Amino acid sequence: MLRSSSQNRTPSGGLLATDVVSKTPASRLVPPNIRSSPSLSNLHIHSHSLESSNTSSVPLIPIQTPNVLDSTASSVINLDLNEGILVQDGDTEAESSEDTNLSEAQLETKVSRYTPRQYFVLTDAGKPVFVSQPEGEDSGNTAATVGIMQALISVFLDDNDKMRCINAGRTRITFLLRPPLYYACSSSWGEPESVTRSHLEYLHLQILSIVTAAQLRRIFERRTNFDLGRLLNGAENLLSSLLTGLEFDLSTSTSSLECLKLDSNLRKRAAEALLPPSKLRDILYVMLVAEGKVITLIRPKKHSIHPADIHIILNTIHSPSIINSPASSSWIPLCLPKYNPSSFVNAYISFLPRDNEVPSPSSQLQPDSEPTPTQEHVIPLYATSTQLRLALVCISGGGEVESIRGWCESVITRLEKDGTLDAIANACSSRQTEYAVGDLGIPGLRHFVYKSRSQVQITTPVFEDPYDSLQDRRRLITLYQTLHDAIHAKSGQGGTLKLQYIRTGKESVMGWITQPFELYIALSPMLPKAAAVGAANAVARWVKKEEARAASRSVPPPRGKDFTFKKLDTSAYQLKTLETDTITTPADFLKAIGRSSETKLQVDEWDALWKLSGHDLRQKGLGVRDRSGLSTESFAHEPKPKKTIRGWGPSVQNGKRIRSRRDKNKKKK
């Protein structure tokens, strides 16, 4: 099945097609049974003409679904976003709930076979730039495969259309067009289309970090058949490590950031040491990284950093050419596409002294044996290191290498003297930076992913039984991605959802989104839906209690508050709650505001209070400043004296000449 951007979509996000595809919007078509081919070069695609308008639609063919599993999607649920999920019966669905039936055989086939994905990058002229081939597979047909892809894309572009994906049995080939580069991904994992599309987007951003968008445009304007693969020679390991990390990285799937779990006082102490002096005005970001996760981040006032740029920085600093370099520090040009895709910034990368390195928890996966080839393919290079690597990263818009080097060395010295480095290393070696799902004490809970929407950060426990094997982890992550795609309607669904519940033969998963957070949990399939609801509420309460350690307050969200270069005051970030039990009348509400508000305004009913405008409140002496709870001395000032002379007045006032004819003549000249 071949899908383009102009085709019609079903409310569930799927596409309906036939042997001859029509442009009639009202046609609803069904895909023929296409047997999956072993390679893309042998893929049979049903050709069609988009100009024909007299083709008739084909009636829907019912699909048999034996051994039905339970899958529920709800767009309107009786939810209290502050208190949790409220349901009367665990097996009762909302009136507007949308039920879909999944065959057990289909679902097992969907998430049990995980052949390595293949990624292709080619130019609009059909020249290959980068190809990610599985180990041991012959790459002799790469040129032919890339040529077929370029031809298919060109056919749709000639008709002013864009090809999104090709479905052939279990295999889906997703396309992303970023002229002059085309991207494609072949996957049979069963993940939603939006997942592989986000992988291709990150691959594009990583290439832009090496060659800016302006450089690409100038190069291909001069030579349309330019061989970009020769220019990117040596960057294959960087691109491969990015794709390997995307396979298991839940933060990229949720467009967020996973920070290192650390004591809040220790994180604050590290942030205070990273505050740059005022003379270094070109510094954009300063980060302290451990185990591939951000400990703290400093940025300028009225400026934010996108999570995608942070992922690009983390993947770049852990590339083999940098992390294995014998030099103590590196100074490299780097383009941050979300910050400015047309120019470079300079990145100073310094891995902290090796004397403080201790065995990393990620290196203790198999302490008595070498990692298998499969694990070497899955686990990033920095995670397989036998030592903990602490890195200090300074992103600057200028070229003051020596000034930044001297300041970074002073920061490292300060961190060593006050014991911050040793404390971080000890926390990592003792596994205090991670936690297990058993620490929550919730029966039946196996795993979860919690995303704070305000902080744009996620927290997740380590994988334990029954997700010890890589196959089981892939299955769970694929289910998480399916929930995330359905809730956010990323694959063209009819609308977003508040709650999604899927039960398989091996686990049941549920996704829940509210205004402050998103939550995805995995539980035993034997638990009823009411137990899943109770587990979700329990996880939300636990994370809120541990939020100070699980999240980094100094890492700003893309649309967060400003972070100034001054000492951090974490008390300003603490959530403050108002005791609403004592407020029953408008008078109690005005009394809670303070500043004797109940004496300035007399209101007996709530409706009358809410109808008051800002002008009415100012007339009563309840302006914005009066209602903010600040003391009067902080903003009060003497009233301006009344003017006694109209106009300019005489030249001599109070015995002083304030104007003269000579000054007046100077102004005329």
XYZ file of C-alpha atoms in Angstrom, residues 1 3-5 7-16 110 164-165 167 172 174 190-198 253 478 480-497:
49
model
C 0.000 0.000 0.000
C 0.387 6.396 0.973
C 0.653 10.033 0.027
C -0.211 13.213 1.878
C -5.038 10.591 0.530
C -7.964 10.287 2.876
C -7.489 8.986 6.388
C -9.755 7.008 8.610
C -10.592 8.334 12.091
C -8.222 5.791 13.638
C -5.278 7.022 11.628
C -5.152 4.222 9.044
C -5.472 4.536 5.287
C -7.801 2.828 2.893
C 3.208 -6.822 15.483
C 4.422 9.688 3.229
C 4.858 5.926 3.470
C 2.806 -0.304 3.603
C 6.351 0.127 6.454
C 8.364 6.023 5.839
C 4.723 -2.244 14.093
C 5.310 1.189 15.612
C 3.167 4.148 14.486
C 4.215 6.144 11.466
C 4.995 9.188 13.617
C 7.758 7.292 15.459
C 9.878 6.509 12.410
C 9.140 9.985 11.087
C 10.556 11.513 14.274
C 9.739 9.696 21.609
C 6.545 -0.059 20.977
C 4.335 3.079 24.796
C 4.841 4.689 21.396
C 1.455 3.414 20.252
C -0.197 5.027 23.283
C 1.637 8.307 22.773
C 0.703 8.399 19.100
C -2.979 7.718 19.802
C -3.255 10.248 22.640
C -1.650 13.066 20.637
C -3.198 12.041 17.274
C 0.167 12.201 15.530
C -0.732 9.829 12.687
C -3.823 11.625 11.454
C -6.423 10.350 13.922
C -9.716 12.154 14.187
C -8.828 13.837 17.499
C -6.712 13.666 20.611
C -7.540 11.409 23.558
